[in-house]
Amino acid sequence: MTIADRSLDRGTFASVCCRRLILTAVALLSAIGHLGATDPPGKPRRIVSLNMCVDELILRLAEPQNIASVTWLSRDPKNSNVAELVAGVPVNHGLAEEIIPLNPDLVIAGIYTARTAVAMLQRVGIPVLQVDIPKNLDDVRRQIREVAGLIGEREKGESVIAAMDRSLAALPRPSSGQRPRAIVLNPNGATVGKGTLVDEIMTRAGLTNVAADLGIDSYGQIPLEAVAANAIDILIVSASRDGPPALATEILRHPVLSALSDRTRVVVMPGRLWNCGGPAVVEAIERLMQAAGEVRAEAPPK
Amino acid sequence: MSHAPAFDVAKLAPVPPYGVLVAGLAILVVILMGASLAIGYAPLDLMQAVRDLLQGEKTLATLVLTELRLPRALLGCFVGLSLGISGAALQGLMRNPLAEPGIIGVSGAAAFGAVTVFYFGLAGALSLALPLGGIAGAAAATFLLYGLSGRGAGTMTLILAGVAINSFAGALTSLALNLSPNPYAVTEIVFWLLGSLADRSLPYVWLVLPLMIIGWGLLLISGPALDGLTLGEDTAKSLGFDLGRLRLQLIAGTALAVGSAVAVTGAIAFVGLVVPHLLRPLVAYRPGRLLLVSGLGGAALTLAADISVRLLPIRPELKLGVVTAIIGAPFLFGLIYRLREEEA
C-alpha cells in the first residue's frame, strides 16, 4: 500500500466516519506499514518528533513538507539551533491527543521523554522509533545515519556528518601542555561525568572533567562545596542563570562562585550547543578550547 | 505518661536555675554551630581554614568556610531561634500547647508570601522584598487565626483553622510555582513545604537578621505580660498589662521572626512544637521564661537536624522538614492524645 493510498483512505474515512473508526483505520494501516519496514519503505510524509533533540535532526534532514510536527520547545531560539526552521511547522507538547489526529507515518521519540504518549501511539499501531541520548561523537554519527535512513534521506545524513567531521578536523589539536581542570554546573547543582557526550567534548577540548575524576558516572549532583574546594580552572555553567528566578538556577549565582572568580574562569555554555548531539557540538568544543587556551596563557608554566 | 499524675509530678520536680539553663543551652548551640562548620561535603581542615582566615589569606578552604558553611550554620541558628521563640509565644498567646507556626499555618502562609515575591522577580528588583513577602504572609495568617479562634479557643477550633490556612496557602503556593516562567520552579514546592539550609548564602543572612532581631525583641519583651496572662485576662488587666498591645506585639513579633525565616529556608515544621514542649517543665511552666529558653532550644534542634541531613548517606540531601517532622510528629500525637483526655 502506498503513502498516497493511505492519505486518500484517510480522507474518505474522515468525511464519513466517526473518530473511533478513524483511529482503528489508522492503527490498521500503520500496522501494515510497520510490517513492511524491513523493505525499503516509502519516504515517510508525516513525520512527528516528540523530543527536542530529535527535532533538530529531522529539521536538518527531512524536507519541510514531510514534517508534521515538532516539539514546542524548538520554537525558542534559546533552546534550539534550528528555531528558524520551525516557522510554519506545527508544534506538539508531547501529548498523544495532539499526535494521533496528525495521522503520522513515523513518530520519533527520545527513550526518556513523553513516555505516556509513546505507549499510547504504539498501542494504536503508529510506528515509533525511540532514540537514546548519544554518549559520544560516534553515537551522534550513528544516530544521524539511523534517522536519515529511516526517513529516506540517507545522502543528506551523510553530508551533515561529513560537514560536522570537516569542522571537527579543522579544529586545532589541543596543545599537549597542562589540561585545565573544569566542571559543569547546571541548575540544581547537576553536573556531567564519565560516559557522556559532554565528557568527550571536554576531553576533546583539552580539559580535565573533574566531575568524572570524582567518580560521577553520566549525570549526577555535585555539592557547591566540592566545586569550591576542588581548585577548578574553568567553571562551565548553562546560560539559564539569566532566566526568570528559581532556586534551581539561583545556585549558579551563589556568591561563592563569584568569590572564586579570581582563580576560576566562567564559561557560559548554552545547552543547545551540547545537550543534543548534532553539528553544534563543534561550537561547544571551540568555546572550551578558547577558554583552555586563555587559562594556559595565564598559568605560570610548571 | 498519659495519666494526670505525671503532669503534677513534673510540676513538682526540681527546676534548674534559670541562668544555668540559659547558659547551658547557649553552650549547646555554640558547640552545634562549631560542628555545623566542621561537617560538610568537601574535606576541610577547619583549624587551618580558621588560621588562614585570621591571617587574611584567601584560600579555597576559607572560601568554603565563609561562603558556604558559615551562612548555613548562622541560618540554622537564627531560623531555629525564630521558630522556637515563636512557638512558645503563640502557645502563650493562644494558651494552647498545639499553637505552632507550622501546624497552624503561619509558616505555610509565609512561604506563599515569599514564593510570590521570589518567582515573579520582585526579590530580584529589591532583595528586601523577599523577607517582606514572607512577613506579610505570616502576619495575615496570624491575624486570621486570632480572629477565627480567638484567645483561649478550643483546641479543635485552632487546629481546624490551621488545617484550613495550611491547605489554602499550600494550594496558592503550588499555583504560584506553576505560573512561574522558570521551568524548574514547579519542582521547588518541596523546598517551600519542607525547608532546607542547603546552598544558602551570606547576603541572605544579613538580609533577614535585622528583621528577625526586631521580631525576637518584640516577643521577648512580652514575657512578663504572658506570665500575667496565665492568671486569667481579668487578673492580667488588673495587674496593669495592656492585652490589646500584647496581642499586637506577639503577632508582629511572630510575623517578623517566622516570616523572614521561612522566606530564606522554607517552612521547617515542628521545631516550635517539640522544643517548648520539652523545655516547659524546666522553667516551671512560666511562659515568659519559656521564650528565650525555647529560642535557644530551637536553634539547637535545627542545627542538629541540619547536621544530620549532611551525615546521612542520602543524596541529594533530605529536606530539613523531613527530619524535624519525624522527630516532631510523635510529640504532636502525644499532645493530642493527652488534650483529648483532658477535654473528655
XYZ file of C-alpha atoms in Angstrom:
646
model
C 0.000 0.000 0.000
C 1.480 3.324 -0.976
C 1.509 6.511 1.013
C -0.848 8.162 -1.488
C -3.405 5.385 -0.980
C -3.160 5.820 2.750
C -3.855 9.526 2.708
C -6.704 9.008 0.283
C -8.157 6.348 2.548
C -7.881 8.626 5.490
C -9.614 11.470 3.671
C -12.547 9.279 2.692
C -12.838 7.856 6.135
C -12.632 11.202 7.810
C -15.500 12.595 5.815
C -17.899 9.802 6.683
C -16.780 8.040 9.818
C -16.670 8.768 13.449
C -13.394 9.338 15.248
C -13.206 5.840 16.625
C -13.278 4.309 13.170
C -10.515 6.647 12.053
C -8.370 5.517 14.931
C -8.959 1.880 14.055
C -8.159 2.556 10.423
C -5.025 4.445 11.315
C -3.966 1.619 13.573
C -4.514 -1.000 10.879
C -2.812 0.993 8.155
C 0.152 1.835 10.312
C 0.459 -1.765 11.373
C 0.594 -2.782 7.714
C 3.155 -0.072 7.034
C 5.168 -1.237 10.004
C 5.215 -4.873 8.870
C 6.908 -3.879 5.650
C 9.528 -1.839 7.463
C 12.333 -4.239 6.566
C 11.894 -3.482 2.874
C 12.933 -0.003 1.852
C 9.654 1.732 2.725
C 8.285 4.777 1.031
C 9.568 8.052 2.390
C 7.528 8.992 5.466
C 5.440 12.049 4.631
C 4.125 12.914 8.052
C 6.991 12.703 10.497
C 6.365 13.702 14.106
C 9.089 14.376 16.661
C 8.367 14.081 20.395
C 11.808 15.121 21.557
C 13.732 18.361 21.308
C 16.959 16.648 20.228
C 15.093 14.719 17.540
C 13.509 17.989 16.371
C 16.916 19.280 15.364
C 17.774 16.077 13.479
C 14.606 15.956 11.402
C 14.538 19.701 10.791
C 18.044 19.382 9.365
C 17.429 16.140 7.454
C 13.806 15.949 6.270
C 12.062 18.006 3.605
C 9.959 20.624 5.428
C 6.713 19.416 3.834
C 7.291 15.937 5.302
C 7.435 17.166 8.887
C 4.008 17.010 10.532
C 5.020 18.300 13.952
C 7.974 19.036 16.237
C 8.008 19.924 19.944
C 7.115 23.411 21.067
C 10.496 23.717 22.751
C 12.248 24.102 19.422
C 10.463 27.346 18.644
C 12.639 29.158 21.164
C 15.993 30.189 19.678
C 17.487 29.990 23.189
C 16.744 26.251 23.250
C 17.184 25.329 19.655
C 19.874 25.684 16.993
C 17.251 25.421 14.276
C 14.452 27.641 15.599
C 14.247 29.482 12.263
C 13.371 26.184 10.532
C 10.384 25.657 12.855
C 8.433 28.565 11.379
C 5.349 27.095 9.713
C 5.809 23.642 11.261
C 3.038 22.700 13.714
C 4.258 22.081 17.243
C 3.214 19.497 19.846
C 3.599 19.255 23.625
C 4.303 15.529 23.695
C 0.645 14.536 24.127
C -0.856 11.546 22.277
C -4.050 13.535 21.687
C -2.138 16.039 19.602
C -0.294 13.384 17.625
C -2.942 10.834 16.641
C -5.092 13.270 14.593
C -1.985 14.149 12.551
C -2.025 10.550 11.321
C 1.761 10.322 11.385
C 3.537 7.618 9.408
C 6.611 7.908 11.608
C 6.993 9.165 15.160
C 10.470 9.623 16.599
C 10.794 9.956 20.368
C 13.564 10.019 22.943
C 13.736 6.994 25.227
C 13.231 9.130 28.349
C 10.601 11.650 27.260
C 6.845 11.627 26.540
C 6.566 8.034 27.790
C 2.771 8.050 28.087
C 2.321 9.363 24.553
C 4.759 6.776 23.149
C 2.909 3.917 24.848
C -0.415 5.201 23.536
C 0.876 5.675 19.990
C 2.330 2.165 19.962
C -0.987 0.800 21.188
C -2.818 2.256 18.213
C -0.123 0.879 15.917
C 1.704 4.023 14.857
C 5.352 3.226 14.065
C 7.535 4.802 16.738
C 11.323 4.995 16.677
C 12.915 5.641 20.064
C 16.394 7.101 20.165
C 18.815 7.128 23.088
C 20.875 10.108 24.235
C 24.184 9.961 22.328
C 27.041 9.139 24.703
C 29.839 10.199 22.351
C 30.520 11.588 18.891
C 30.296 8.121 17.326
C 26.780 7.810 18.756
C 25.959 11.180 17.207
C 27.069 9.972 13.773
C 25.222 6.666 14.216
C 22.047 8.463 15.225
C 22.121 10.879 12.302
C 22.627 7.885 9.993
C 19.782 5.904 11.576
C 17.255 8.726 11.429
C 18.334 9.779 7.924
C 17.962 6.196 6.703
C 14.526 5.812 8.205
C 13.168 8.994 6.645
C 14.709 8.233 3.266
C 17.317 10.997 3.380
C 20.443 8.859 3.529
C 22.528 11.217 1.401
C 21.574 14.276 3.372
C 22.525 12.430 6.545
C 25.942 11.584 5.144
C 26.510 15.177 4.073
C 25.566 16.504 7.542
C 28.008 14.013 9.112
C 30.723 14.887 6.612
C 30.280 18.610 7.253
C 30.490 18.042 11.006
C 33.598 15.895 10.623
C 35.228 18.520 8.407
C 34.650 21.202 11.073
C 35.954 18.852 13.761
C 39.068 18.120 11.725
C 39.591 21.823 11.147
C 39.798 22.475 14.899
C 43.340 22.909 16.154
C 44.652 19.987 18.181
C 44.648 20.916 21.863
C 48.183 21.683 22.940
C 49.818 18.854 24.800
C 50.574 21.020 27.841
C 48.582 21.446 31.012
C 44.971 20.238 30.920
C 42.873 22.824 32.797
C 40.528 21.381 35.411
C 36.904 22.019 34.526
C 33.497 21.179 35.881
C 29.960 21.612 34.576
C 27.462 23.213 36.944
C 23.839 23.136 35.846
C 20.680 24.240 37.675
C 20.073 22.287 40.916
C 23.796 21.554 41.159
C 23.591 18.960 38.405
C 26.839 18.014 36.723
C 28.041 15.701 33.974
C 30.567 12.915 34.449
C 32.038 9.955 32.574
C 30.399 8.249 29.623
C 28.689 11.298 28.177
C 28.937 13.373 25.041
C 29.727 16.371 27.260
C 32.681 14.496 28.765
C 34.010 13.678 25.297
C 33.611 17.311 24.209
C 35.516 18.499 27.299
C 38.282 15.958 26.755
C 38.457 16.813 23.049
C 38.875 20.484 24.022
C 41.864 19.584 26.192
C 40.135 19.836 29.581
C 40.073 17.507 32.566
C 36.499 16.835 33.638
C 36.766 16.997 37.430
C 33.269 15.513 37.887
C 34.463 12.387 36.053
C 37.561 12.275 38.283
C 35.306 12.491 41.340
C 33.656 9.284 40.146
C 30.424 10.695 38.752
C 29.029 8.459 36.030
C 26.853 10.116 33.382
C 24.683 12.646 35.236
C 24.799 13.470 38.949
C 24.573 16.170 41.564
C 27.581 17.962 42.968
C 27.580 19.989 46.188
C 28.821 23.578 45.814
C 31.430 22.749 48.462
C 33.005 20.219 46.137
C 33.012 22.760 43.315
C 34.695 25.351 45.533
C 37.216 23.036 47.173
C 38.456 21.252 44.058
C 40.623 24.017 42.576
C 38.700 24.408 39.338
C 40.235 26.406 36.470
C 37.104 26.552 34.343
C 33.517 26.521 35.560
C 31.051 25.741 32.793
C 27.537 26.988 33.534
C 24.457 26.851 31.368
C 23.067 30.110 30.081
C 19.830 29.665 32.028
C 21.218 31.524 35.023
C 19.902 34.741 33.485
C 16.344 33.443 33.169
C 13.395 34.082 35.462
C 14.176 33.319 39.136
C 14.079 29.842 40.672
C 16.080 28.204 43.437
C 17.461 25.757 40.877
C 19.088 28.495 38.825
C 19.954 30.681 41.806
C 22.699 28.232 42.736
C 24.533 29.368 39.580
C 24.743 32.858 41.056
C 25.873 31.828 44.536
C 28.412 34.325 45.924
C 30.978 31.549 46.394
C 31.211 31.288 42.608
C 31.953 34.974 42.179
C 34.435 34.736 45.051
C 36.201 32.035 43.053
C 36.384 34.280 40.016
C 39.967 35.441 40.540
C 41.181 31.867 40.056
C 38.382 30.328 38.020
C 37.203 31.290 34.566
C 33.449 31.022 33.991
C 32.335 29.809 30.582
C 28.675 30.220 29.734
C 27.607 27.297 27.576
C 24.091 27.404 26.131
C 22.566 23.924 26.487
C 21.600 23.851 22.819
C 25.267 23.531 21.834
C 25.902 20.232 23.569
C 22.829 18.755 25.234
C 21.797 17.154 21.958
C 24.219 15.507 19.592
C 24.463 17.478 16.394
C 26.763 19.700 14.363
C 26.542 22.354 17.114
C 28.974 20.352 19.272
C 31.770 21.822 17.162
C 30.978 25.274 18.525
C 30.909 23.843 22.059
C 34.407 22.406 21.591
C 35.627 25.710 20.119
C 34.350 27.705 23.082
C 36.015 25.342 25.557
C 39.300 25.308 23.614
C 39.378 29.076 23.676
C 38.876 29.129 27.450
C 41.501 26.399 27.888
C 43.952 28.439 25.826
C 43.323 31.511 27.987
C 43.890 29.504 31.176
C 47.160 28.099 29.829
C 48.329 31.546 28.773
C 47.735 32.923 32.281
C 49.092 29.999 34.259
C 52.789 30.023 35.049
C 54.455 27.083 33.282
C 55.034 24.182 35.647
C 2.721 9.079 80.766
C -0.817 9.912 79.770
C -2.019 9.856 83.336
C -2.660 13.116 85.042
C -0.289 12.451 87.996
C 2.758 12.520 85.657
C 1.887 16.115 84.885
C 1.765 17.052 88.574
C 4.945 15.210 89.380
C 6.733 17.075 86.623
C 5.423 20.304 88.058
C 6.832 19.470 91.419
C 10.161 18.268 90.048
C 13.128 20.473 90.945
C 13.731 23.199 88.371
C 17.283 24.220 87.387
C 18.122 27.883 87.997
C 17.026 29.954 85.001
C 20.513 31.389 84.410
C 22.116 27.948 84.400
C 19.504 26.659 81.968
C 20.030 29.560 79.556
C 23.815 29.289 79.769
C 23.709 25.530 79.261
C 21.524 25.818 76.177
C 23.680 28.637 74.803
C 26.790 26.477 75.170
C 24.986 23.636 73.394
C 24.115 25.981 70.500
C 27.736 27.148 70.225
C 29.007 23.549 70.155
C 26.475 22.611 67.483
C 27.453 25.647 65.392
C 31.067 24.520 65.583
C 30.032 21.040 64.471
C 27.973 22.522 61.660
C 31.065 24.415 60.444
C 33.216 21.298 60.668
C 30.871 18.952 58.831
C 30.273 19.195 55.107
C 30.757 17.707 51.695
C 34.319 18.692 50.963
C 37.259 17.598 53.099
C 38.224 20.700 55.036
C 40.790 21.276 57.750
C 38.722 23.613 59.915
C 41.639 24.757 62.091
C 43.794 25.505 59.065
C 40.898 27.364 57.403
C 40.363 29.475 60.521
C 44.102 30.244 60.727
C 44.145 31.292 57.053
C 41.102 33.422 57.658
C 42.687 35.170 60.660
C 45.809 35.873 58.626
C 43.652 37.395 55.901
C 44.604 34.749 53.354
C 42.022 33.879 50.744
C 42.314 30.151 50.119
C 39.803 27.642 48.819
C 39.356 26.394 52.380
C 38.455 29.854 53.690
C 36.008 30.284 50.807
C 34.217 27.061 51.652
C 34.156 28.091 55.291
C 32.913 31.655 54.886
C 30.712 31.423 51.802
C 29.093 28.011 52.293
C 29.395 26.658 55.837
C 29.101 29.899 57.789
C 25.779 31.004 56.225
C 24.445 27.505 56.802
C 25.393 27.444 60.472
C 24.205 31.020 61.092
C 20.865 30.456 59.376
C 20.374 27.174 61.231
C 20.863 29.027 64.492
C 18.739 32.095 63.645
C 15.882 30.225 61.984
C 15.727 27.735 64.850
C 15.766 30.602 67.338
C 12.874 32.275 65.493
C 10.807 29.104 65.347
C 11.464 28.228 68.992
C 10.565 31.658 70.383
C 7.525 31.997 68.121
C 6.223 28.575 69.100
C 6.492 29.449 72.789
C 4.933 32.897 72.214
C 1.981 31.602 70.179
C 1.333 28.933 72.783
C 1.298 31.624 75.451
C -0.956 33.918 73.419
C -3.490 31.257 72.437
C -2.994 29.411 75.718
C -2.822 26.187 73.770
C 0.193 23.846 73.566
C -0.586 22.990 69.950
C -0.126 26.529 68.649
C 2.972 26.164 66.459
C 3.822 28.228 63.375
C 3.867 25.151 61.115
C 0.765 23.422 62.450
C -1.486 26.463 62.498
C -0.470 27.668 59.036
C 1.703 30.704 59.811
C 4.758 29.157 58.136
C 2.726 27.956 55.164
C 1.305 31.426 54.580
C 4.785 32.939 54.944
C 6.041 30.510 52.286
C 3.269 31.647 49.947
C 4.192 35.295 50.504
C 7.871 34.627 49.831
C 7.154 32.464 46.767
C 5.011 35.176 45.200
C 7.748 37.734 45.671
C 10.655 35.482 44.639
C 9.392 33.787 41.494
C 7.906 36.880 39.912
C 11.124 38.807 40.069
C 10.246 41.295 42.834
C 13.050 39.965 45.015
C 15.445 40.429 42.116
C 14.472 44.083 41.919
C 14.590 44.701 45.683
C 16.117 41.987 47.866
C 14.276 43.191 50.971
C 11.023 42.278 49.202
C 11.701 38.576 49.883
C 11.531 38.688 53.703
C 8.785 41.318 53.499
C 6.716 38.908 51.405
C 7.204 36.193 53.993
C 6.364 38.580 56.834
C 3.171 39.754 55.085
C 2.067 36.132 54.650
C 2.836 35.245 58.264
C 1.078 38.362 59.587
C -2.044 37.725 57.514
C -2.246 34.137 58.762
C -1.693 35.085 62.415
C -4.384 37.795 62.297
C -6.779 35.425 60.581
C -6.102 32.699 63.152
C -6.565 35.010 66.044
C -9.797 36.300 64.534
C -11.054 32.790 63.826
C -10.141 31.037 67.020
C -9.748 33.881 69.458
C -7.995 33.739 72.779
C -8.190 30.536 74.734
C -10.256 28.929 71.985
C -10.730 25.179 71.982
C -8.016 23.018 70.516
C -10.430 21.827 67.854
C -11.077 25.357 66.527
C -7.389 26.208 66.491
C -6.331 23.047 64.679
C -9.161 23.280 62.148
C -8.288 26.906 61.438
C -4.678 25.770 60.947
C -5.730 22.986 58.596
C -7.746 25.483 56.533
C -4.947 28.050 56.356
C -2.301 25.410 55.637
C -4.144 23.787 52.770
C -5.174 27.112 51.265
C -1.651 28.541 51.496
C -0.200 25.282 50.126
C -2.542 25.387 47.147
C -1.740 29.037 46.432
C 1.990 28.313 46.708
C 1.625 25.489 44.216
C -0.391 27.757 41.916
C 2.246 30.489 42.066
C 5.014 27.990 41.275
C 3.011 26.632 38.330
C 2.619 30.131 36.942
C 6.328 30.888 37.194
C 8.047 31.291 33.825
C 11.008 29.220 35.053
C 10.514 25.514 34.255
C 12.377 24.465 37.427
C 10.014 26.360 39.724
C 7.270 23.753 39.776
C 9.589 21.149 41.321
C 10.613 23.515 44.116
C 7.458 23.242 46.192
C 9.304 20.632 48.270
C 11.744 23.286 49.439
C 8.972 25.673 50.474
C 6.900 22.997 52.237
C 9.748 21.160 53.997
C 12.562 23.678 54.239
C 16.304 23.364 53.708
C 19.520 25.214 54.536
C 21.444 23.885 51.536
C 23.409 26.386 49.443
C 22.026 29.495 51.123
C 24.400 32.440 51.044
C 25.630 35.119 53.453
C 23.707 38.009 51.846
C 20.507 36.194 52.861
C 21.715 36.056 56.455
C 22.357 39.808 56.599
C 19.064 40.442 54.818
C 16.879 38.679 57.367
C 18.878 39.089 60.563
C 17.790 42.684 61.391
C 14.125 41.810 60.840
C 14.470 38.702 62.978
C 16.148 40.640 65.765
C 13.213 43.076 65.888
C 10.873 40.064 65.967
C 12.806 38.352 68.781
C 12.848 41.618 70.718
C 9.078 42.113 70.422
C 8.467 38.553 71.595
C 10.971 38.601 74.459
C 9.636 41.835 75.991
C 6.172 40.229 76.071
C 7.409 37.754 78.666
C 6.050 39.402 81.843
C 2.636 40.018 80.230
C 2.472 36.378 79.136
C 3.204 35.325 82.717
C 0.414 37.637 83.875
C -1.954 36.174 81.310
C -1.686 32.722 82.929
C -3.680 34.146 85.837
C -6.565 34.925 83.505
C -7.333 38.004 81.433
C -9.052 39.965 84.148
C -6.222 39.460 86.597
C -3.673 40.335 83.928
C -5.571 43.550 83.179
C -5.792 44.409 86.858
C -2.023 43.905 87.072
C -1.715 46.685 84.522
C -0.967 44.729 81.342
C -2.431 46.149 78.145
C -3.739 42.994 76.498
C -4.519 44.659 73.156
C -0.938 45.833 72.887
C 0.345 42.428 73.992
C -1.550 40.667 71.207
C -0.324 43.099 68.583
C 3.227 42.763 69.870
C 3.114 38.959 69.730
C 1.521 38.848 66.295
C 4.013 41.361 64.877
C 6.961 39.602 66.535
C 5.905 36.188 65.243
C 5.323 37.547 61.744
C 8.769 39.194 61.678
C 10.637 36.197 63.073
C 8.809 33.386 61.253
C 8.110 35.344 58.063
C 11.729 36.230 57.419
C 12.938 32.756 58.458
C 10.588 30.979 56.063
C 11.439 33.405 53.262
C 15.020 32.109 53.131
C 14.757 28.491 54.276
C 11.205 27.359 53.549
C 8.797 26.131 56.225
C 10.540 23.886 58.761
C 7.794 22.304 60.823
C 7.519 21.082 64.420
C 10.538 22.930 65.860
C 8.209 25.357 67.644
C 6.168 22.457 68.994
C 8.785 19.994 70.210
C 11.112 22.468 71.880
C 8.680 24.386 74.125
C 7.035 21.090 74.993
C 10.333 19.583 76.167
C 11.556 22.668 77.992
C 8.352 23.851 79.666
C 8.866 21.741 82.828
C 12.393 23.149 83.185
C 11.074 26.718 83.571
C 8.287 25.678 85.930
C 5.672 26.268 83.210
C 6.246 30.017 83.114
C 5.510 31.171 79.535
C 7.628 34.314 79.922
C 10.773 32.402 80.815
C 9.995 29.766 78.192
C 10.554 32.288 75.359
C 14.340 32.654 75.398
C 14.873 29.063 76.512
C 12.745 27.782 73.623
C 14.588 30.011 71.203
C 17.942 28.500 72.196
C 16.442 25.009 72.157
C 15.003 25.653 68.691
C 18.408 26.770 67.453
C 19.992 23.610 68.860
C 17.359 21.326 67.320
C 17.549 22.974 63.892
C 21.352 22.861 63.850
C 21.319 19.206 64.911
C 18.762 18.325 62.240
C 20.825 20.141 59.605
C 23.984 18.323 60.675
C 22.142 15.010 60.456
C 20.931 15.575 56.865
C 24.545 16.089 55.856
C 25.754 12.998 57.714
C 23.001 10.668 56.485
C 24.113 8.857 53.337
C 21.121 10.071 51.314
C 21.784 12.232 48.251
C 20.503 14.699 47.240
C 20.309 15.530 50.935
C 16.995 15.275 52.775
C 14.945 18.395 53.335
C 15.188 19.615 56.941
C 11.435 19.333 57.462
C 11.650 15.590 56.893
C 13.902 15.196 59.925
C 12.033 17.641 62.166
C 8.699 16.014 61.273
C 9.992 12.532 62.086
C 11.060 13.853 65.483
C 8.080 16.152 65.954
C 5.045 14.243 64.728
C 5.106 11.753 67.631
C 5.074 14.722 70.037
C 2.021 16.106 68.275
C 0.244 12.761 68.545
C 1.158 12.541 72.217
C -0.121 16.070 72.898
C -3.390 15.490 71.063
C -3.902 12.259 72.963
C -3.384 13.998 76.282
C -5.555 17.004 75.410
C -8.318 14.632 74.314
C -8.252 13.044 77.737
C -8.300 16.402 79.454
C -11.192 17.678 77.349
C -13.169 14.470 77.770
